[in-house]
Coordinates of C-alpha atoms in Angstrom, one line a residue:
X1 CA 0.0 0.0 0.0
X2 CA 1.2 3.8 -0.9
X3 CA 1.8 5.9 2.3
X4 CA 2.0 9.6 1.6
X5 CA 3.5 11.7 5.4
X6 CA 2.4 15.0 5.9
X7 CA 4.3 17.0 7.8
X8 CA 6.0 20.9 7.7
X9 CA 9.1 19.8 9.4
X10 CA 11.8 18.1 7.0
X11 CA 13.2 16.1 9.9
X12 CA 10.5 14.6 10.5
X13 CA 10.0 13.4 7.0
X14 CA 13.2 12.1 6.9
X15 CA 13.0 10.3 10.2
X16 CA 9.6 8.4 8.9
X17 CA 10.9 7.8 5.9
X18 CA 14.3 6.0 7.0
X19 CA 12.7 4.5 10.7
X20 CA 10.9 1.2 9.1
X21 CA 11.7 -1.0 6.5
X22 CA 8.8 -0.1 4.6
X23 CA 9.0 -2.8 1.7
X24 CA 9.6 -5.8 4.2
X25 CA 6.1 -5.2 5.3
X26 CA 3.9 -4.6 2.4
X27 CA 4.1 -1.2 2.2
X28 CA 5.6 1.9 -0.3
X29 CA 7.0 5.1 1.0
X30 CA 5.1 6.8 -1.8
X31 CA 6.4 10.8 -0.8
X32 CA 6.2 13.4 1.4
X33 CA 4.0 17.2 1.6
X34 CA 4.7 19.9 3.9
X35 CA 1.3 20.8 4.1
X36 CA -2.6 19.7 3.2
X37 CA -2.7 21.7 0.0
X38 CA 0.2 19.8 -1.7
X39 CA -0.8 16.8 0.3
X40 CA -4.2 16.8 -1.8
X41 CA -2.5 17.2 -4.9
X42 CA -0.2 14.4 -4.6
X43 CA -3.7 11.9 -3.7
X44 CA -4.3 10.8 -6.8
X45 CA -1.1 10.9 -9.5
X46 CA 0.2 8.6 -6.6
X47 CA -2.6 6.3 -5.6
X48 CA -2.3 7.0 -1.9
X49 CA -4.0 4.9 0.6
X50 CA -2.9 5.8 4.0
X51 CA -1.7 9.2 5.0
X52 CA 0.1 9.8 7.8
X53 CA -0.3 13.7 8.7
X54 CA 0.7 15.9 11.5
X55 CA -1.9 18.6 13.2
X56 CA -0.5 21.8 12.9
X57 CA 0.9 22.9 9.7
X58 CA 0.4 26.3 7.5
X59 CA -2.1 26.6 5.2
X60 CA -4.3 23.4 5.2
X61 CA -3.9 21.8 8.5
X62 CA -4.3 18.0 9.1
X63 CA -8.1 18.9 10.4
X64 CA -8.8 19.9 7.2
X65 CA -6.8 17.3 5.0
X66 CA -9.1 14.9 7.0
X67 CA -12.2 15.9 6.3
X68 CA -11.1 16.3 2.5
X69 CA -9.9 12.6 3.0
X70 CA -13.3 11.9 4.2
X71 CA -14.8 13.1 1.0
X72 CA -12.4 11.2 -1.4
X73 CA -14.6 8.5 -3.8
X74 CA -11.4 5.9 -3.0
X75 CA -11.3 4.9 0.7
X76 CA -8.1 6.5 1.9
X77 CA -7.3 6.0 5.6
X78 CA -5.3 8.5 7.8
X79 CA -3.0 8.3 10.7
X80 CA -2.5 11.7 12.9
X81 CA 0.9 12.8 14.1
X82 CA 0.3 14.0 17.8
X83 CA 2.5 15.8 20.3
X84 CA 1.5 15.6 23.6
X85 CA 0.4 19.4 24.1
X86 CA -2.7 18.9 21.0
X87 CA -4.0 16.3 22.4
X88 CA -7.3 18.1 21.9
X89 CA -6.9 18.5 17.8
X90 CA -6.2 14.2 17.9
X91 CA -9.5 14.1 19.1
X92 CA -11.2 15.8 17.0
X93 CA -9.1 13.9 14.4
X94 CA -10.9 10.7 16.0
X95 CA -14.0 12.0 15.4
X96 CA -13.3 12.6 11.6
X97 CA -12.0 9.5 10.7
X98 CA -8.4 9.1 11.8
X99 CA -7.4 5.6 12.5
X100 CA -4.5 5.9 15.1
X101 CA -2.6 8.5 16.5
X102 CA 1.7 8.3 16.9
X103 CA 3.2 10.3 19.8
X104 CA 6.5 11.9 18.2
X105 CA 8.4 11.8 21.4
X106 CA 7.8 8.4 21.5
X107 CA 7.7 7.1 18.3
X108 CA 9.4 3.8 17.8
X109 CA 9.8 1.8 14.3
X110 CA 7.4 -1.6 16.2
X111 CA 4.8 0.8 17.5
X112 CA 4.6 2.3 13.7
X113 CA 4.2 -0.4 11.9
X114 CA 1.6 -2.6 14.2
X115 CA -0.6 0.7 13.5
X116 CA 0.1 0.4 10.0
X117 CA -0.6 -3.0 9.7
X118 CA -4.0 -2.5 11.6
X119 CA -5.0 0.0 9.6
X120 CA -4.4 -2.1 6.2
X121 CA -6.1 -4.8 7.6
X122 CA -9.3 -2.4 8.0
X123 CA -8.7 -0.4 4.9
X124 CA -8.5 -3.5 2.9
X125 CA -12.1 -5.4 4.6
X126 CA -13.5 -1.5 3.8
X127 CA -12.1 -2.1 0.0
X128 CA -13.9 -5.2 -0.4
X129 CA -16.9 -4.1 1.2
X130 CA -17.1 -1.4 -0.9
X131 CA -16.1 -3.7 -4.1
X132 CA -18.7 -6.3 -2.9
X133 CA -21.4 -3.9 -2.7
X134 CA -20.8 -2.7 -5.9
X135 CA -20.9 -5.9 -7.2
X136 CA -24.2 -6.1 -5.9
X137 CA -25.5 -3.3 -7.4
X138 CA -24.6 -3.9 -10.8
X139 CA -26.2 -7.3 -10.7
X140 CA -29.2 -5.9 -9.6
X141 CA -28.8 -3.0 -12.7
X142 CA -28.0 -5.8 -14.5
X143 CA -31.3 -7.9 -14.0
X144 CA -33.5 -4.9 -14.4
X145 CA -31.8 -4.6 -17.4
X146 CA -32.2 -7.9 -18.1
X147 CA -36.2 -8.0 -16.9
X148 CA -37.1 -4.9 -18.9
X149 CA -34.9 -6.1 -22.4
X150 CA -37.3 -9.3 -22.1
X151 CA -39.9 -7.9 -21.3
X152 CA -39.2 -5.4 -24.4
X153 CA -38.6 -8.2 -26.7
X154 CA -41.5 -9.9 -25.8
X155 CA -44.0 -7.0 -26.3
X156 CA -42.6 -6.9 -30.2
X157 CA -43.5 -9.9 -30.7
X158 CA -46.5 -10.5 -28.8
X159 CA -47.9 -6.9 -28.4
X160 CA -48.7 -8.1 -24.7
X161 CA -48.1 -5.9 -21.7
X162 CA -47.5 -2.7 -23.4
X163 CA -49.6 -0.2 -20.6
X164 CA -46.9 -1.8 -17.8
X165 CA -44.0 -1.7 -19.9
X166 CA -44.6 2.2 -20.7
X167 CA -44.9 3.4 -17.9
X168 CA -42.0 1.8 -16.6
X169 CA -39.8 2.9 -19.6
X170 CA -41.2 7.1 -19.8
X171 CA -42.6 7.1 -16.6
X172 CA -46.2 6.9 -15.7
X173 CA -47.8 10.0 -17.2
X174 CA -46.6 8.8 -20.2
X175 CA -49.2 8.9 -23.3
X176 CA -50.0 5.5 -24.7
X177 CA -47.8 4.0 -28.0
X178 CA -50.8 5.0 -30.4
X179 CA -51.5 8.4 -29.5
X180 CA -49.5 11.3 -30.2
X181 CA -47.7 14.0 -28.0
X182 CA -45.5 13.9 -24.8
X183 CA -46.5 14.3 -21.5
X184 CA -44.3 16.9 -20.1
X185 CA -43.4 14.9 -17.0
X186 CA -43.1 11.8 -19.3
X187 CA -39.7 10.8 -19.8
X188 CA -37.5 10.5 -23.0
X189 CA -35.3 7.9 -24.3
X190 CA -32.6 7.8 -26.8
X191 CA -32.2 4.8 -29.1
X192 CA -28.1 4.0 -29.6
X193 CA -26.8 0.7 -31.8
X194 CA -23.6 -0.9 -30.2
X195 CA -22.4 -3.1 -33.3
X196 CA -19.2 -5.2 -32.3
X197 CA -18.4 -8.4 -34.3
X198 CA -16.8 -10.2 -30.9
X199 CA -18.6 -13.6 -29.8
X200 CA -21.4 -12.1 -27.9
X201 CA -22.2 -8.8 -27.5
X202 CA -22.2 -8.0 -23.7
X203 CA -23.9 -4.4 -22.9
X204 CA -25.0 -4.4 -19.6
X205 CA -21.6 -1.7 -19.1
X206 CA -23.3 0.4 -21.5
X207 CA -26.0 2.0 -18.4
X208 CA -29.0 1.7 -20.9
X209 CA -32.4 0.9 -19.4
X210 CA -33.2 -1.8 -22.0
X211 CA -31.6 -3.6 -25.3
X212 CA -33.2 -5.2 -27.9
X213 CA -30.8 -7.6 -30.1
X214 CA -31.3 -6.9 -33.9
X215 CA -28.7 -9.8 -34.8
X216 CA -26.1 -11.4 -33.6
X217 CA -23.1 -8.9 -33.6
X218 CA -26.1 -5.6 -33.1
X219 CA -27.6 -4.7 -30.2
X220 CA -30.5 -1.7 -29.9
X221 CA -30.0 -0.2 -26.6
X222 CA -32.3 2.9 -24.9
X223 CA -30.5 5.1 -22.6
X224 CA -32.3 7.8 -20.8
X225 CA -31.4 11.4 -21.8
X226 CA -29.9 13.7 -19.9
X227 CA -31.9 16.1 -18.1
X228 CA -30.4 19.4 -19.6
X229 CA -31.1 16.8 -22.7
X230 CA -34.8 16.8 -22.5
X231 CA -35.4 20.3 -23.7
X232 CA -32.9 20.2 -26.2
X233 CA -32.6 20.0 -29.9
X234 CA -33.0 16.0 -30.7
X235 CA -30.1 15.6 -32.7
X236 CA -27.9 17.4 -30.2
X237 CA -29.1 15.2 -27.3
X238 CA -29.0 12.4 -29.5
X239 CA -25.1 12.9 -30.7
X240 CA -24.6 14.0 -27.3
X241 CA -25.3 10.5 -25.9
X242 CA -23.5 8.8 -28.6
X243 CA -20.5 10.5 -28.2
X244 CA -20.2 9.7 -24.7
X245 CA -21.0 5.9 -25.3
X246 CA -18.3 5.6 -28.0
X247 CA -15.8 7.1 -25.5
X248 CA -17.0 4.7 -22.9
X249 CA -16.6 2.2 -25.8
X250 CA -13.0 2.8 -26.5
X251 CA -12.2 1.6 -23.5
X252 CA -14.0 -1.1 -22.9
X253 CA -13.4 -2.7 -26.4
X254 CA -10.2 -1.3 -26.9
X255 CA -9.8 -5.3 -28.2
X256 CA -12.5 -6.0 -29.9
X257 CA -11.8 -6.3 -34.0
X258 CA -14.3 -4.1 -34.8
X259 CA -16.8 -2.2 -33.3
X260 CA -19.3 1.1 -33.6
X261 CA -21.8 3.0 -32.1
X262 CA -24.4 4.1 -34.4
X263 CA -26.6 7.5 -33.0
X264 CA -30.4 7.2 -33.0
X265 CA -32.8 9.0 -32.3
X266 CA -35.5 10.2 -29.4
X267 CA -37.7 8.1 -28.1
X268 CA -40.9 8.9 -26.2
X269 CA -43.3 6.0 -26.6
X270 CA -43.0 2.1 -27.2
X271 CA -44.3 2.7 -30.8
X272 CA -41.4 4.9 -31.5
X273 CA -38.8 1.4 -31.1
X274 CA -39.2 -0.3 -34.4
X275 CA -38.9 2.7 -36.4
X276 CA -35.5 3.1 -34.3
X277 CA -34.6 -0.3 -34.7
X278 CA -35.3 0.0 -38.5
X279 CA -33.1 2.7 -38.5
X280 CA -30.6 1.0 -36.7
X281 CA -30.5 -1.8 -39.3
X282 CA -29.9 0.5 -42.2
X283 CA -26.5 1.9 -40.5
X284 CA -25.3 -1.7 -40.1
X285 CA -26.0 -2.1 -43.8
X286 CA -24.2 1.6 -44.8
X287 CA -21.1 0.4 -42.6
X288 CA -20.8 -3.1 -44.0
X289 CA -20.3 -1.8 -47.3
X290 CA -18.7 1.7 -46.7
X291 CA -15.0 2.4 -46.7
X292 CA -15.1 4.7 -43.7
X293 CA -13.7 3.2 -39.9
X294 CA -15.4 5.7 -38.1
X295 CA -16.7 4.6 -34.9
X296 CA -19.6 6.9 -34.4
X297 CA -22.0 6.3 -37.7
X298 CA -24.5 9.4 -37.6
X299 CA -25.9 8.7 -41.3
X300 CA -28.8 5.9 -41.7
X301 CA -29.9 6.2 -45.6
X302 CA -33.6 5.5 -46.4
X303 CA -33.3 3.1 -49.0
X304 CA -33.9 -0.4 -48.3
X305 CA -30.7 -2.0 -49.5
X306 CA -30.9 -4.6 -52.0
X307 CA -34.7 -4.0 -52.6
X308 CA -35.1 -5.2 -56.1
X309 CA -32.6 -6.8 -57.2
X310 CA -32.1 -11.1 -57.1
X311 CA -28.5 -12.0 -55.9
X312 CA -26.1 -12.7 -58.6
X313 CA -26.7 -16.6 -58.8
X314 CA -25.8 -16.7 -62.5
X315 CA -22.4 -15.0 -61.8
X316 CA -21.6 -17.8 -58.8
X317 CA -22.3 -20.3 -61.4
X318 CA -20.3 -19.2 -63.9
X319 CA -17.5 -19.0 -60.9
X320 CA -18.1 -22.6 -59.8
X321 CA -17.9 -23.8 -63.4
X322 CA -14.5 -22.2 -63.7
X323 CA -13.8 -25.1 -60.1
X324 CA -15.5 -28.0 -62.1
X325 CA -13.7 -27.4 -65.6
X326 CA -10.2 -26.0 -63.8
X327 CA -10.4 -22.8 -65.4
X328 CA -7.6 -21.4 -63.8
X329 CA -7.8 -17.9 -65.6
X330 CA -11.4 -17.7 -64.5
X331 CA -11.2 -18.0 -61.3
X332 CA -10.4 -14.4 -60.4
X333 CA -12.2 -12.5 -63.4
X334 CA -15.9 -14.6 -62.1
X335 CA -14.4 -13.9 -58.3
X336 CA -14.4 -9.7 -58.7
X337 CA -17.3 -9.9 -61.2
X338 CA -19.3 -11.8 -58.3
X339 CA -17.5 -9.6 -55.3
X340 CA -18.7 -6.0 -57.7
X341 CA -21.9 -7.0 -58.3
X342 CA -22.9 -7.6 -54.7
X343 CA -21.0 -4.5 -54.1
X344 CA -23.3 -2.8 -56.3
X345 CA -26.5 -4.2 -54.9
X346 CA -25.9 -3.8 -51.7
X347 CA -27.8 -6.6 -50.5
X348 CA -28.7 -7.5 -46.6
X349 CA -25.4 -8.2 -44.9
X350 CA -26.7 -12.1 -43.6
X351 CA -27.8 -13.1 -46.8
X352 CA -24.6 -11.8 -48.4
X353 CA -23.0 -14.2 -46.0
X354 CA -25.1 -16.8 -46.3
X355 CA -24.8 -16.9 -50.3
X356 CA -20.8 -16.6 -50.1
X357 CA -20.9 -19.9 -47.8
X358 CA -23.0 -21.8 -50.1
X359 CA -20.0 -20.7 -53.0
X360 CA -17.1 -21.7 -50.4
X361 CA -18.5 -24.5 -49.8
X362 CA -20.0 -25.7 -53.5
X363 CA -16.3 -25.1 -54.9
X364 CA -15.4 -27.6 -52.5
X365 CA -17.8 -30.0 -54.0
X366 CA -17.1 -29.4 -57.6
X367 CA -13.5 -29.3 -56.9
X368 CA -13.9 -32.8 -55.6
X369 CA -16.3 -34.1 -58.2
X370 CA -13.6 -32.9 -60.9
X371 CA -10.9 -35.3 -59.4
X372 CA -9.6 -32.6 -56.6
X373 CA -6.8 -34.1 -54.3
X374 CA -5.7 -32.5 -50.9
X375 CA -9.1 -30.1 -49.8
X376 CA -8.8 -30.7 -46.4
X377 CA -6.8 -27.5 -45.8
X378 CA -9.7 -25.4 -48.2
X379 CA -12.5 -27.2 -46.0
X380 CA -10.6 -26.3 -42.7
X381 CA -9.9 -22.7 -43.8
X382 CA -13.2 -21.7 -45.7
X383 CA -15.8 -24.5 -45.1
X384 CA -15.9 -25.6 -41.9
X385 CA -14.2 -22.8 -40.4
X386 CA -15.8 -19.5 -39.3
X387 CA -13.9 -17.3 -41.6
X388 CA -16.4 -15.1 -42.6
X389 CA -18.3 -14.6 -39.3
X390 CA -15.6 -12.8 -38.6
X391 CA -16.1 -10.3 -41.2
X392 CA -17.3 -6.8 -40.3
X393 CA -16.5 -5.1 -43.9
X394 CA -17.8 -6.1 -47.0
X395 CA -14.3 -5.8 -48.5
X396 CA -13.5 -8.1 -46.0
X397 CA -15.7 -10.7 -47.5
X398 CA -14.6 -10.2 -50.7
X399 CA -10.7 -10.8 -49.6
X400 CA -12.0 -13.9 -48.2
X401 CA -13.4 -15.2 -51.7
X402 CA -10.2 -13.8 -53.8
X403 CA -8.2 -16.2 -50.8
X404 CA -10.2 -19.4 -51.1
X405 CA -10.2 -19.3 -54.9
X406 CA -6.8 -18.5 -55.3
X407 CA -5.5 -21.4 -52.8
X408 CA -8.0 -23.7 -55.4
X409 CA -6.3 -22.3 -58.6
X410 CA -2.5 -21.2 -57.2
X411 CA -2.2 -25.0 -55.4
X412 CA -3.0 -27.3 -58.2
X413 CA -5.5 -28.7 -56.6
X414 CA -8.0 -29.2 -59.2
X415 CA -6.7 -32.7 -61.8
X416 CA -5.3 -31.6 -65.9
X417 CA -7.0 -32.1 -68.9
X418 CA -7.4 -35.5 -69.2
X419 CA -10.4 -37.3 -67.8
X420 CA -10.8 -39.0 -64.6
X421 CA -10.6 -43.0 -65.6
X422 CA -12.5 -44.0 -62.6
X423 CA -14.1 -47.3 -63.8
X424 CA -12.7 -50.7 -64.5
X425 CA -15.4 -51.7 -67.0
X426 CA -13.8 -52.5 -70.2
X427 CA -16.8 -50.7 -71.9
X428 CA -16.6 -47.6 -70.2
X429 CA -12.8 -47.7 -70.6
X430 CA -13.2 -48.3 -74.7
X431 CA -15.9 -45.0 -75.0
X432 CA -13.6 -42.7 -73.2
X433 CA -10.4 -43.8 -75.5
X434 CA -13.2 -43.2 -78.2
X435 CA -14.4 -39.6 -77.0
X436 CA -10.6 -38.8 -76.4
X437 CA -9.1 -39.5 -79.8
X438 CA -12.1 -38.8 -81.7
X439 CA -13.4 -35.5 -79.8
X440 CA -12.7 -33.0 -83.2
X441 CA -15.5 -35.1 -85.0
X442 CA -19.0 -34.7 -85.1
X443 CA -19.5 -37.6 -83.4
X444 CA -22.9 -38.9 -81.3
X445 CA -23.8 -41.2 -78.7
X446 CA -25.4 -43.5 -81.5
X447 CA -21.5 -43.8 -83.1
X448 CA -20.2 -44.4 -79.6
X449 CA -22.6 -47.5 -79.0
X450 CA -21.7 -48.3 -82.2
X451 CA -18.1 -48.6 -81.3
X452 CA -18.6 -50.5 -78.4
X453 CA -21.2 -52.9 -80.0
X454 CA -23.4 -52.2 -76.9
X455 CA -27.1 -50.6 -77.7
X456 CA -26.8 -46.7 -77.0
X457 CA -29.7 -46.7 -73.9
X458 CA -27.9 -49.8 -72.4
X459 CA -24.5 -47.8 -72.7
X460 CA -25.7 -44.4 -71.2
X461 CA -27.2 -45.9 -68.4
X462 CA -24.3 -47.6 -67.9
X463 CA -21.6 -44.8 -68.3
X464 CA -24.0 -42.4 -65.9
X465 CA -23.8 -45.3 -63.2
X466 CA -20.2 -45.6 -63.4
X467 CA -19.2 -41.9 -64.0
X468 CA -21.6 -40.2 -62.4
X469 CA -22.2 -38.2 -65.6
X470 CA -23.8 -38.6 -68.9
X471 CA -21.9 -39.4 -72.1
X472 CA -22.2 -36.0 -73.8
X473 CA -21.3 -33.9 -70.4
X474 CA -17.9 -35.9 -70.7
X475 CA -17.8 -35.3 -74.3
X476 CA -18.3 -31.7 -73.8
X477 CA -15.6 -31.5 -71.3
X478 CA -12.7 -33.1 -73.2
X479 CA -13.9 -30.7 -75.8
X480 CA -13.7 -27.7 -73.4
X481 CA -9.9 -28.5 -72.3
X482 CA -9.1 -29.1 -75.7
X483 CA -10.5 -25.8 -76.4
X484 CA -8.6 -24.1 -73.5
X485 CA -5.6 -25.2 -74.6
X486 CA -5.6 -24.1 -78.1
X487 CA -7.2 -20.8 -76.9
X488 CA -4.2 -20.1 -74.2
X489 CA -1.9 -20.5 -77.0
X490 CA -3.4 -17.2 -78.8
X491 CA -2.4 -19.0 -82.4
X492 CA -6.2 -20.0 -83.6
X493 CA -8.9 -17.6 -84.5
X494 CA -12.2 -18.4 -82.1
X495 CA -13.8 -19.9 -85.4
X496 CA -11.2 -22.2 -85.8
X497 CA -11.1 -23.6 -82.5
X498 CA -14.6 -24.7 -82.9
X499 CA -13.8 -26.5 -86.1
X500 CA -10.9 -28.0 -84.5
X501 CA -12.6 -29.6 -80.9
X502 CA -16.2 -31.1 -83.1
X503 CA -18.3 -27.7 -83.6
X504 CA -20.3 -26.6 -86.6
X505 CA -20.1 -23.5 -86.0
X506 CA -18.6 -20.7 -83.7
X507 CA -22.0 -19.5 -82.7
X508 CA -22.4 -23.0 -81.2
X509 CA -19.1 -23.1 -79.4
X510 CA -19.2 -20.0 -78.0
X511 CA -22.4 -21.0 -76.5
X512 CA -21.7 -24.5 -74.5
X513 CA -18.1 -22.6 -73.7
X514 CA -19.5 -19.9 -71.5
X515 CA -22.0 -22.4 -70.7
X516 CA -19.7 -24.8 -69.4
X517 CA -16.6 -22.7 -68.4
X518 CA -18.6 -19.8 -67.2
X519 CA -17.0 -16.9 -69.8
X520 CA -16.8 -16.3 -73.8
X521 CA -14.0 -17.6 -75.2
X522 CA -13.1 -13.6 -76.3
X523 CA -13.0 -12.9 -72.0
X524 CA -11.1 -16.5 -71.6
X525 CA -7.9 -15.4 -74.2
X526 CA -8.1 -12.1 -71.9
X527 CA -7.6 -13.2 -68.8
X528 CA -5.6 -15.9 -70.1

């Protein structure tokens, strides 16, 4: 504990400061004052607990210094320096608050520190007293807040116990939800969003009355306004209390990845909350796909984000052909195309989520079903991870698509050209040395039975068993590669790449290419 003397005689100063081991028994000679006034000063820059003061001293005596100690929010306790002719100031002392009294005559270095020790023992049951009891209150806050959040939620959804819930909210001469108006002895509320992407949102340090989760990393929370609020401008009070909650908020999740407070507005009756919440969820949506870090959001547009438009499914598709047909130089143009048109759109943040899952976790699929080897590190990282709960930012999310689709294309994982021979029938083995060598010729599933001397339903119901595809899905594919290849050499007009992998005509081609590799073959000698 830090010990602060008080005394206007050096000597003395000196003499405490060298008579006890200090450090032997759990104490820290912290300083000296030679009076009250610089004795006060000294309090808090070094955390004083006991003081040890003398009587009589120029401009604040130890009288006074006790009383101020009295007054102090931290429990400091004080030991009076006494000679033997003020007896009368030590009890007055006493009856302040002083501990113990020290004759200096007398003083020895045992009878000091048994004092001292006494009085840490009581200081330190006061501490945890005091600790306890606030303890106590904030449970109790905290399950008013708790009641009153349920209770909150509950009415929203059930419309049940509104007349109680009102009154204890804005106070009992508040008007009822559908009519309009203020009371003027009715209390006001503001609405504030605390929007933090840690594992659960805990806002019972916030000193709100009530909190109504919008979704799992947003929380609505109604704080009473200030008094000099009340009559104020609504934006003011309403910045006002924001401010003050995001400097609160700095502190408390100074480690929290990501966090903001988003202002509300003033809210005077239960029908006021979903409007607020409503406005709430529209600042979570401007955030997620704004550039801007700031952590207090003020702006809340109108427009419903998304509203009209269908996510871009056709785009994903075209992306998770590029993973079945190991179109390497697709993989990043489909990636930004899909990443700028949900930019664009602007859709709700969890279905944005929820549809890039779906693509994390289909490109594991196709990757597989084209012969993929080693996608347990993809799966860990992107699919059965929670990489993208993590993500606050929209750019975030699209980093975490350009990532998984790169470690698909940059790690080989997807098989070459040739197809997969995954059966042993002789039959199945024949028609895919058929498809392969014969793939530039107009050739149909008629001329494969043919060459097999098996009838053509028998055979494609027996190639779609074994390979899990039908015969012209695996003629189309060798075609595709083929097609790739010659196109990544840049040496062959579009045209006569069609003639050369079995197409009549380019019109054709360029149709089952973007169909099947999920760009033009124009975009695909591009990006090549």
């Amino acid at each position: 504990m830090n010990v602060l003397v008080v005394d206007d005689e050096p000597i003395i100063r000196l003499g405490l400061r060298t008579l006890v081991d200090w450090e032997m028994h759990g104490f820290h000679y912290a300083g000296d004052a030679e009076d009250g006034l610089e004795a006060v000063e000294l309090l808090e820059s070094l955390q004083i607990d006991i003081v040890i003061t003398d009587l009589i001293m120029p401009r604040m005596d130890g009288i006074a210094l006790i009383r101020e100690l009295r007054d102090w929010t931290r429990p400091i306790s004080s030991i009076v320096l006494s000679c033997m002719d003020d007896f009368t100031y030590v009890k007055e002392a006493m009856k302040l608050g002083a501990k113990d009294y020290i004759l200096k005559p007398t003083m020895e270095p045992e009878s000091l520190i048994d004092i001292l020790l006494g009085v840490k023992r009581e200081l330190e049951a006061q501490r945890n007293e005091q600790r306890e009891q606030q303890i106590r209150e904030l449970e109790l806050a905290s399950t008013k807040q708790m009641q009153l959040s349920n209770r909150l939620q509950a009415y929203l959804q059930t419309k049940l116990g509104e007349a109680e819930l009102q009154a204890e909210l804005f106070g009992a001469d508040a008007p009822p939800s559908g009519s309009a108006g203020a009371s003027a002895s009715s209390s006001s509320l503001v609405s504030l969003l605390l929007h933090t992407s840690a594992a659960v949102i805990d806002w019972r340090w916030t000193g709100c009355l009530a909190a109504l989760p919008l979704a799992a990393d947003s929380t609505l929370l109604l704080l009473p306004a200030a008094a000099e609020q009340q009559d104020a401008a609504e934006d003011g009070g309403v910045y006002a209390t924001a401010a003050a909650l995001e400097r609160a908020a700095e502190v408390r999740l100074a480690h929290a990845p990501d966090w903001f407070i988003g202002a509300g507005v003033v809210i005077r009756r239960l029908a006021d909350v979903q409007p607020a919440a409503a406005l709430h969820a529209r600042q979570v949506q401007e955030r997620f796909y704004s550039s801007s870090w700031n952590r207090l959001v003020v702006h809340a547009p109108e427009a419903a984000c998304g509203q009209g438009h269908a996510l871009p499914f056709e785009i994903r598709s075209d992306l998770l052909r590029c993973v079945l047909h190991n179109n390497s130089e697709g993989y990043r143009h489909h990636a930004e195309a899909l990443c700028r048109k949900l930019g664009e759109q602007r859709h709700d943040k969890e279905k944005v989520l929820i549809f890039i899952q779906e693509l994390l976790a289909l490109a594991a699929g196709y990757a597989r079903e084209r012969g993929c080897a080693a996608l347990e590190r993809y799966e860990e990282l992107y699919v059965n991870s929670k990489a993208l709960s993590g993500c606050s930012r929209f750019e975030q999310v699209s980093e975490v698509v350009f990532q998984a689709m790169s470690m698909l294309m940059e790690n080989g994982l997807v098989v070459g050209k040739e197809p997969v021979h995954r059966s042993t029938n002789p039959f199945i083995r024949k028609v895919l040395t058929y498809m392969m060598d014969n793939y530039a010729s107009p050739i149909s599933t008629s001329d494969m039975a043919d060459y097999v001397r098996l009838s053509r339903s028998y055979l494609s119901d027996l190639y779609s068993k074994e390979m899990g595809e039908s015969l012209s899905e695996t003629l189309t594919r060798i075609r595709m590669e083929e097609a790739k290849r010659r196109l990544r050499t840049g040496e062959m007009k579009v045209y006569e790449v069609a003639d050369a992998v079995g197409f009549p005509d380019a019109k054709t081609f360029a149709k089952t290419f973007k169909r099947a590799v999920g760009c033009s073959p124009k975009e695909f000698e591009k990006n090549k």
